[in-house]
Structures are given as structure tokens and as C-alpha cells.
Amino acid sequence: LTSDGQGSSYEEPESGEVLHYVALHPDHRLSAKQTTVGSIYLKAWAFVEPSYRERNMEICNLNDSLQGLGGLLVEPGANGRTRAWFAQFPCGKKHYLAGIP
């Protein structure tokens, strides 16, 4: 359990945890899929200068293949609390779909 410094608390996703991924597609469709959190680590991006820093954010990867421009990783059930925000990150000729817890 982590605090945001303003009295609120939240849980970061953990490796192996089963959550739901809600994705936004280029044609404005939404889709949802149950998925498993793979790993959480600091990502070293191969940015072309100038860049903010080589390592500037913690990244959350999933074990399942997903499509879409990005989306949310949420808890299952009526609560549906957001656990991570996902987006595509360009890195040279590659694109990564990764989450920020």
C-alpha cells in the first residue's frame, strides 16, 4: 500500500496479479480483457537527444498480448479501481505498450 502524499492510498500492481485491461482502439472502440501483470521495473529508453533522462519512469508489463492505443489496468468487480495507465511509447522504429502504475 502506497500513499500519494495527500492522504489517499493506492496499491501498485504486483507481478502475477490478475487484473482487467480496458483498451482504446484507433476506431474509438473499447475492449476489455482479463490479464496477468508480468513485471514492474525501471525502463531504460533508447531516446535520441535531447531527452529528460535515460530512466524516468517505472514501467508495468503484462503477460498477455494486447492491442489498442492504450488504456487502463483496473481491478475486477464493481470497484474497478485504476491500478495503471497504459500508452504506446515510441522508441526509434519500435513502439512499446507499457503501463505506468
mmCIF file with all atom_site columns, N, CA and C in Angstrom, residues 35-74:
data_model
loop_
_atom_site.group_PDB
_atom_site.id
_atom_site.type_symbol
_atom_site.label_atom_id
_atom_site.label_alt_id
_atom_site.label_comp_id
_atom_site.label_asym_id
_atom_site.label_entity_id
_atom_site.label_seq_id
_atom_site.pdbx_PDB_ins_code
_atom_site.Cartn_x
_atom_site.Cartn_y
_atom_site.Cartn_z
_atom_site.occupancy
_atom_site.B_iso_or_equiv
_atom_site.pdbx_formal_charge
_atom_site.auth_seq_id
_atom_site.auth_comp_id
_atom_site.auth_asym_id
_atom_site.auth_atom_id
_atom_site.pdbx_PDB_model_num
ATOM 1   N N  . THR A 1 35 ? -6.187 -10.052 -17.694 1.00 0.00 ? 35 THR A N  1
ATOM 2   C CA . THR A 1 35 ? -4.773 -10.210 -17.994 1.00 0.00 ? 35 THR A CA 1
ATOM 3   C C  . THR A 1 35 ? -3.970 -10.386 -16.709 1.00 0.00 ? 35 THR A C  1
ATOM 4   N N  . THR A 1 36 ? -2.733 -10.811 -16.854 1.00 0.00 ? 36 THR A N  1
ATOM 5   C CA . THR A 1 36 ? -1.843 -11.024 -15.718 1.00 0.00 ? 36 THR A CA 1
ATOM 6   C C  . THR A 1 36 ? -0.667 -10.058 -15.801 1.00 0.00 ? 36 THR A C  1
ATOM 7   N N  . VAL A 1 37 ? -0.351 -9.404  -14.691 1.00 0.00 ? 37 VAL A N  1
ATOM 8   C CA . VAL A 1 37 ? 0.786  -8.489  -14.633 1.00 0.00 ? 37 VAL A CA 1
ATOM 9   C C  . VAL A 1 37 ? 2.062  -9.310  -14.745 1.00 0.00 ? 37 VAL A C  1
ATOM 10  N N  . GLY A 1 38 ? 2.945  -8.904  -15.662 1.00 0.00 ? 38 GLY A N  1
ATOM 11  C CA . GLY A 1 38 ? 4.188  -9.626  -15.880 1.00 0.00 ? 38 GLY A CA 1
ATOM 12  C C  . GLY A 1 38 ? 5.310  -9.122  -14.996 1.00 0.00 ? 38 GLY A C  1
ATOM 13  N N  . SER A 1 39 ? 5.705  -7.877  -15.179 1.00 0.00 ? 39 SER A N  1
ATOM 14  C CA . SER A 1 39 ? 6.824  -7.336  -14.413 1.00 0.00 ? 39 SER A CA 1
ATOM 15  C C  . SER A 1 39 ? 6.655  -5.835  -14.240 1.00 0.00 ? 39 SER A C  1
ATOM 16  N N  . ILE A 1 40 ? 7.348  -5.306  -13.246 1.00 0.00 ? 40 ILE A N  1
ATOM 17  C CA . ILE A 1 40 ? 7.376  -3.866  -12.991 1.00 0.00 ? 40 ILE A CA 1
ATOM 18  C C  . ILE A 1 40 ? 8.841  -3.499  -12.773 1.00 0.00 ? 40 ILE A C  1
ATOM 19  N N  . TYR A 1 41 ? 9.351  -2.545  -13.549 1.00 0.00 ? 41 TYR A N  1
ATOM 20  C CA . TYR A 1 41 ? 10.768 -2.199  -13.462 1.00 0.00 ? 41 TYR A CA 1
ATOM 21  C C  . TYR A 1 41 ? 11.007 -0.815  -14.035 1.00 0.00 ? 41 TYR A C  1
ATOM 22  N N  . LEU A 1 42 ? 12.191 -0.251  -13.795 1.00 0.00 ? 42 LEU A N  1
ATOM 23  C CA . LEU A 1 42 ? 12.588 1.000   -14.413 1.00 0.00 ? 42 LEU A CA 1
ATOM 24  C C  . LEU A 1 42 ? 13.065 0.701   -15.826 1.00 0.00 ? 42 LEU A C  1
ATOM 25  N N  . LYS A 1 43 ? 12.490 1.371   -16.805 1.00 0.00 ? 43 LYS A N  1
ATOM 26  C CA . LYS A 1 43 ? 12.815 1.132   -18.208 1.00 0.00 ? 43 LYS A CA 1
ATOM 27  C C  . LYS A 1 43 ? 13.907 2.088   -18.663 1.00 0.00 ? 43 LYS A C  1
ATOM 28  N N  . ALA A 1 44 ? 14.951 1.565   -19.301 1.00 0.00 ? 44 ALA A N  1
ATOM 29  C CA . ALA A 1 44 ? 15.996 2.378   -19.911 1.00 0.00 ? 44 ALA A CA 1
ATOM 30  C C  . ALA A 1 44 ? 15.627 2.574   -21.381 1.00 0.00 ? 44 ALA A C  1
ATOM 31  N N  . TRP A 1 45 ? 15.154 3.753   -21.745 1.00 0.00 ? 45 TRP A N  1
ATOM 32  C CA . TRP A 1 45 ? 14.722 4.052   -23.109 1.00 0.00 ? 45 TRP A CA 1
ATOM 33  C C  . TRP A 1 45 ? 15.919 4.466   -23.949 1.00 0.00 ? 45 TRP A C  1
ATOM 34  N N  . ALA A 1 46 ? 15.910 4.092   -25.209 1.00 0.00 ? 46 ALA A N  1
ATOM 35  C CA . ALA A 1 46 ? 16.965 4.481   -26.148 1.00 0.00 ? 46 ALA A CA 1
ATOM 36  C C  . ALA A 1 46 ? 16.542 5.746   -26.885 1.00 0.00 ? 46 ALA A C  1
ATOM 37  N N  . PHE A 1 47 ? 16.391 6.842   -26.145 1.00 0.00 ? 47 PHE A N  1
ATOM 38  C CA . PHE A 1 47 ? 15.945 8.099   -26.741 1.00 0.00 ? 47 PHE A CA 1
ATOM 39  C C  . PHE A 1 47 ? 17.077 8.764   -27.519 1.00 0.00 ? 47 PHE A C  1
ATOM 40  N N  . VAL A 1 48 ? 16.695 9.469   -28.563 1.00 0.00 ? 48 VAL A N  1
ATOM 41  C CA . VAL A 1 48 ? 17.621 10.332  -29.274 1.00 0.00 ? 48 VAL A CA 1
ATOM 42  C C  . VAL A 1 48 ? 17.637 11.647  -28.502 1.00 0.00 ? 48 VAL A C  1
ATOM 43  N N  . GLU A 1 49 ? 18.812 12.255  -28.322 1.00 0.00 ? 49 GLU A N  1
ATOM 44  C CA . GLU A 1 49 ? 18.910 13.513  -27.563 1.00 0.00 ? 49 GLU A CA 1
ATOM 45  C C  . GLU A 1 49 ? 18.049 14.585  -28.202 1.00 0.00 ? 49 GLU A C  1
ATOM 46  N N  . PRO A 1 50 ? 17.509 15.539  -27.496 1.00 0.00 ? 50 PRO A N  1
ATOM 47  C CA . PRO A 1 50 ? 17.565 15.638  -26.044 1.00 0.00 ? 50 PRO A CA 1
ATOM 48  C C  . PRO A 1 50 ? 16.475 14.776  -25.421 1.00 0.00 ? 50 PRO A C  1
ATOM 49  N N  . SER A 1 51 ? 16.734 14.298  -24.260 1.00 0.00 ? 51 SER A N  1
ATOM 50  C CA . SER A 1 51 ? 15.731 13.532  -23.530 1.00 0.00 ? 51 SER A CA 1
ATOM 51  C C  . SER A 1 51 ? 15.737 13.995  -22.084 1.00 0.00 ? 51 SER A C  1
ATOM 52  N N  . TYR A 1 52 ? 14.650 13.722  -21.382 1.00 0.00 ? 52 TYR A N  1
ATOM 53  C CA . TYR A 1 52 ? 14.537 14.143  -19.995 1.00 0.00 ? 52 TYR A CA 1
ATOM 54  C C  . TYR A 1 52 ? 15.598 13.439  -19.149 1.00 0.00 ? 52 TYR A C  1
ATOM 55  N N  . ARG A 1 53 ? 15.592 12.140  -19.171 1.00 0.00 ? 53 ARG A N  1
ATOM 56  C CA . ARG A 1 53 ? 16.574 11.288  -18.504 1.00 0.00 ? 53 ARG A CA 1
ATOM 57  C C  . ARG A 1 53 ? 16.542 9.943   -19.210 1.00 0.00 ? 53 ARG A C  1
ATOM 58  N N  . GLU A 1 54 ? 17.564 9.161   -19.052 1.00 0.00 ? 54 GLU A N  1
ATOM 59  C CA . GLU A 1 54 ? 17.525 7.829   -19.643 1.00 0.00 ? 54 GLU A CA 1
ATOM 60  C C  . GLU A 1 54 ? 16.506 6.953   -18.948 1.00 0.00 ? 54 GLU A C  1
ATOM 61  N N  . ARG A 1 55 ? 16.393 7.089   -17.635 1.00 0.00 ? 55 ARG A N  1
ATOM 62  C CA . ARG A 1 55 ? 15.417 6.311   -16.870 1.00 0.00 ? 55 ARG A CA 1
ATOM 63  C C  . ARG A 1 55 ? 14.522 7.299   -16.146 1.00 0.00 ? 55 ARG A C  1
ATOM 64  N N  . ASN A 1 56 ? 13.302 7.404   -16.601 1.00 0.00 ? 56 ASN A N  1
ATOM 65  C CA . ASN A 1 56 ? 12.458 8.402   -15.975 1.00 0.00 ? 56 ASN A CA 1
ATOM 66  C C  . ASN A 1 56 ? 11.096 7.884   -15.525 1.00 0.00 ? 56 ASN A C  1
ATOM 67  N N  . MET A 1 57 ? 10.833 6.601   -15.619 1.00 0.00 ? 57 MET A N  1
ATOM 68  C CA . MET A 1 57 ? 9.552  6.112   -15.131 1.00 0.00 ? 57 MET A CA 1
ATOM 69  C C  . MET A 1 57 ? 9.585  4.603   -14.888 1.00 0.00 ? 57 MET A C  1
ATOM 70  N N  . GLU A 1 58 ? 8.755  4.191   -13.947 1.00 0.00 ? 58 GLU A N  1
ATOM 71  C CA . GLU A 1 58 ? 8.582  2.777   -13.680 1.00 0.00 ? 58 GLU A CA 1
ATOM 72  C C  . GLU A 1 58 ? 7.561  2.237   -14.677 1.00 0.00 ? 58 GLU A C  1
ATOM 73  N N  . ILE A 1 59 ? 7.837  1.080   -15.243 1.00 0.00 ? 59 ILE A N  1
ATOM 74  C CA . ILE A 1 59 ? 7.006  0.505   -16.289 1.00 0.00 ? 59 ILE A CA 1
ATOM 75  C C  . ILE A 1 59 ? 6.391  -0.799  -15.800 1.00 0.00 ? 59 ILE A C  1
ATOM 76  N N  . CYS A 1 60 ? 5.148  -1.031  -16.201 1.00 0.00 ? 60 CYS A N  1
ATOM 77  C CA . CYS A 1 60 ? 4.421  -2.258  -15.874 1.00 0.00 ? 60 CYS A CA 1
ATOM 78  C C  . CYS A 1 60 ? 4.119  -2.972  -17.184 1.00 0.00 ? 60 CYS A C  1
ATOM 79  N N  . ASN A 1 61 ? 4.568  -4.223  -17.315 1.00 0.00 ? 61 ASN A N  1
ATOM 80  C CA . ASN A 1 61 ? 4.276  -5.035  -18.498 1.00 0.00 ? 61 ASN A CA 1
ATOM 81  C C  . ASN A 1 61 ? 3.286  -6.130  -18.141 1.00 0.00 ? 61 ASN A C  1
ATOM 82  N N  . LEU A 1 62 ? 2.572  -6.608  -19.160 1.00 0.00 ? 62 LEU A N  1
ATOM 83  C CA . LEU A 1 62 ? 1.581  -7.662  -18.968 1.00 0.00 ? 62 LEU A CA 1
ATOM 84  C C  . LEU A 1 62 ? 2.036  -8.934  -19.671 1.00 0.00 ? 62 LEU A C  1
ATOM 85  N N  . ASN A 1 63 ? 1.593  -10.091 -19.192 1.00 0.00 ? 63 ASN A N  1
ATOM 86  C CA . ASN A 1 63 ? 1.970  -11.371 -19.793 1.00 0.00 ? 63 ASN A CA 1
ATOM 87  C C  . ASN A 1 63 ? 1.183  -11.673 -21.063 1.00 0.00 ? 63 ASN A C  1
ATOM 88  N N  . ASP A 1 64 ? 0.072  -11.004 -21.287 1.00 0.00 ? 64 ASP A N  1
ATOM 89  C CA . ASP A 1 64 ? -0.792 -11.285 -22.430 1.00 0.00 ? 64 ASP A CA 1
ATOM 90  C C  . ASP A 1 64 ? -0.544 -10.287 -23.551 1.00 0.00 ? 64 ASP A C  1
ATOM 91  N N  . SER A 1 65 ? -0.785 -10.712 -24.798 1.00 0.00 ? 65 SER A N  1
ATOM 92  C CA . SER A 1 65 ? -0.675 -9.794  -25.919 1.00 0.00 ? 65 SER A CA 1
ATOM 93  C C  . SER A 1 65 ? -1.947 -8.951  -25.978 1.00 0.00 ? 65 SER A C  1
ATOM 94  N N  . LEU A 1 66 ? -1.759 -7.666  -26.174 1.00 0.00 ? 66 LEU A N  1
ATOM 95  C CA . LEU A 1 66 ? -2.888 -6.739  -26.187 1.00 0.00 ? 66 LEU A CA 1
ATOM 96  C C  . LEU A 1 66 ? -2.798 -5.837  -27.404 1.00 0.00 ? 66 LEU A C  1
ATOM 97  N N  . GLN A 1 67 ? -3.946 -5.382  -27.853 1.00 0.00 ? 67 GLN A N  1
ATOM 98  C CA . GLN A 1 67 ? -3.991 -4.446  -28.971 1.00 0.00 ? 67 GLN A CA 1
ATOM 99  C C  . GLN A 1 67 ? -4.626 -3.161  -28.488 1.00 0.00 ? 67 GLN A C  1
ATOM 100 N N  . GLY A 1 68 ? -4.408 -2.103  -29.241 1.00 0.00 ? 68 GLY A N  1
ATOM 101 C CA . GLY A 1 68 ? -5.006 -0.822  -28.906 1.00 0.00 ? 68 GLY A CA 1
ATOM 102 C C  . GLY A 1 68 ? -3.956 0.255   -28.721 1.00 0.00 ? 68 GLY A C  1
ATOM 103 N N  . LEU A 1 69 ? -4.426 1.478   -28.594 1.00 0.00 ? 69 LEU A N  1
ATOM 104 C CA . LEU A 1 69 ? -3.544 2.623   -28.424 1.00 0.00 ? 69 LEU A CA 1
ATOM 105 C C  . LEU A 1 69 ? -3.084 2.783   -26.985 1.00 0.00 ? 69 LEU A C  1
ATOM 106 N N  . GLY A 1 70 ? -3.800 2.196   -26.073 1.00 0.00 ? 70 GLY A N  1
ATOM 107 C CA . GLY A 1 70 ? -3.517 2.323   -24.655 1.00 0.00 ? 70 GLY A CA 1
ATOM 108 C C  . GLY A 1 70 ? -4.794 2.072   -23.889 1.00 0.00 ? 70 GLY A C  1
ATOM 109 N N  . GLY A 1 71 ? -4.750 2.265   -22.594 1.00 0.00 ? 71 GLY A N  1
ATOM 110 C CA . GLY A 1 71 ? -5.944 2.037   -21.798 1.00 0.00 ? 71 GLY A CA 1
ATOM 111 C C  . GLY A 1 71 ? -5.630 2.042   -20.322 1.00 0.00 ? 71 GLY A C  1
ATOM 112 N N  . LEU A 1 72 ? -6.457 1.327   -19.567 1.00 0.00 ? 72 LEU A N  1
ATOM 113 C CA . LEU A 1 72 ? -6.332 1.275   -18.121 1.00 0.00 ? 72 LEU A CA 1
ATOM 114 C C  . LEU A 1 72 ? -6.247 -0.158  -17.639 1.00 0.00 ? 72 LEU A C  1
ATOM 115 N N  . LEU A 1 73 ? -5.463 -0.390  -16.613 1.00 0.00 ? 73 LEU A N  1
ATOM 116 C CA . LEU A 1 73 ? -5.423 -1.662  -15.912 1.00 0.00 ? 73 LEU A CA 1
ATOM 117 C C  . LEU A 1 73 ? -6.232 -1.451  -14.640 1.00 0.00 ? 73 LEU A C  1
ATOM 118 N N  . VAL A 1 74 ? -7.335 -2.198  -14.496 1.00 0.00 ? 74 VAL A N  1
ATOM 119 C CA . VAL A 1 74 ? -8.261 -1.960  -13.389 1.00 0.00 ? 74 VAL A CA 1
ATOM 120 C C  . VAL A 1 74 ? -8.520 -3.238  -12.602 1.00 0.00 ? 74 VAL A C  1
#
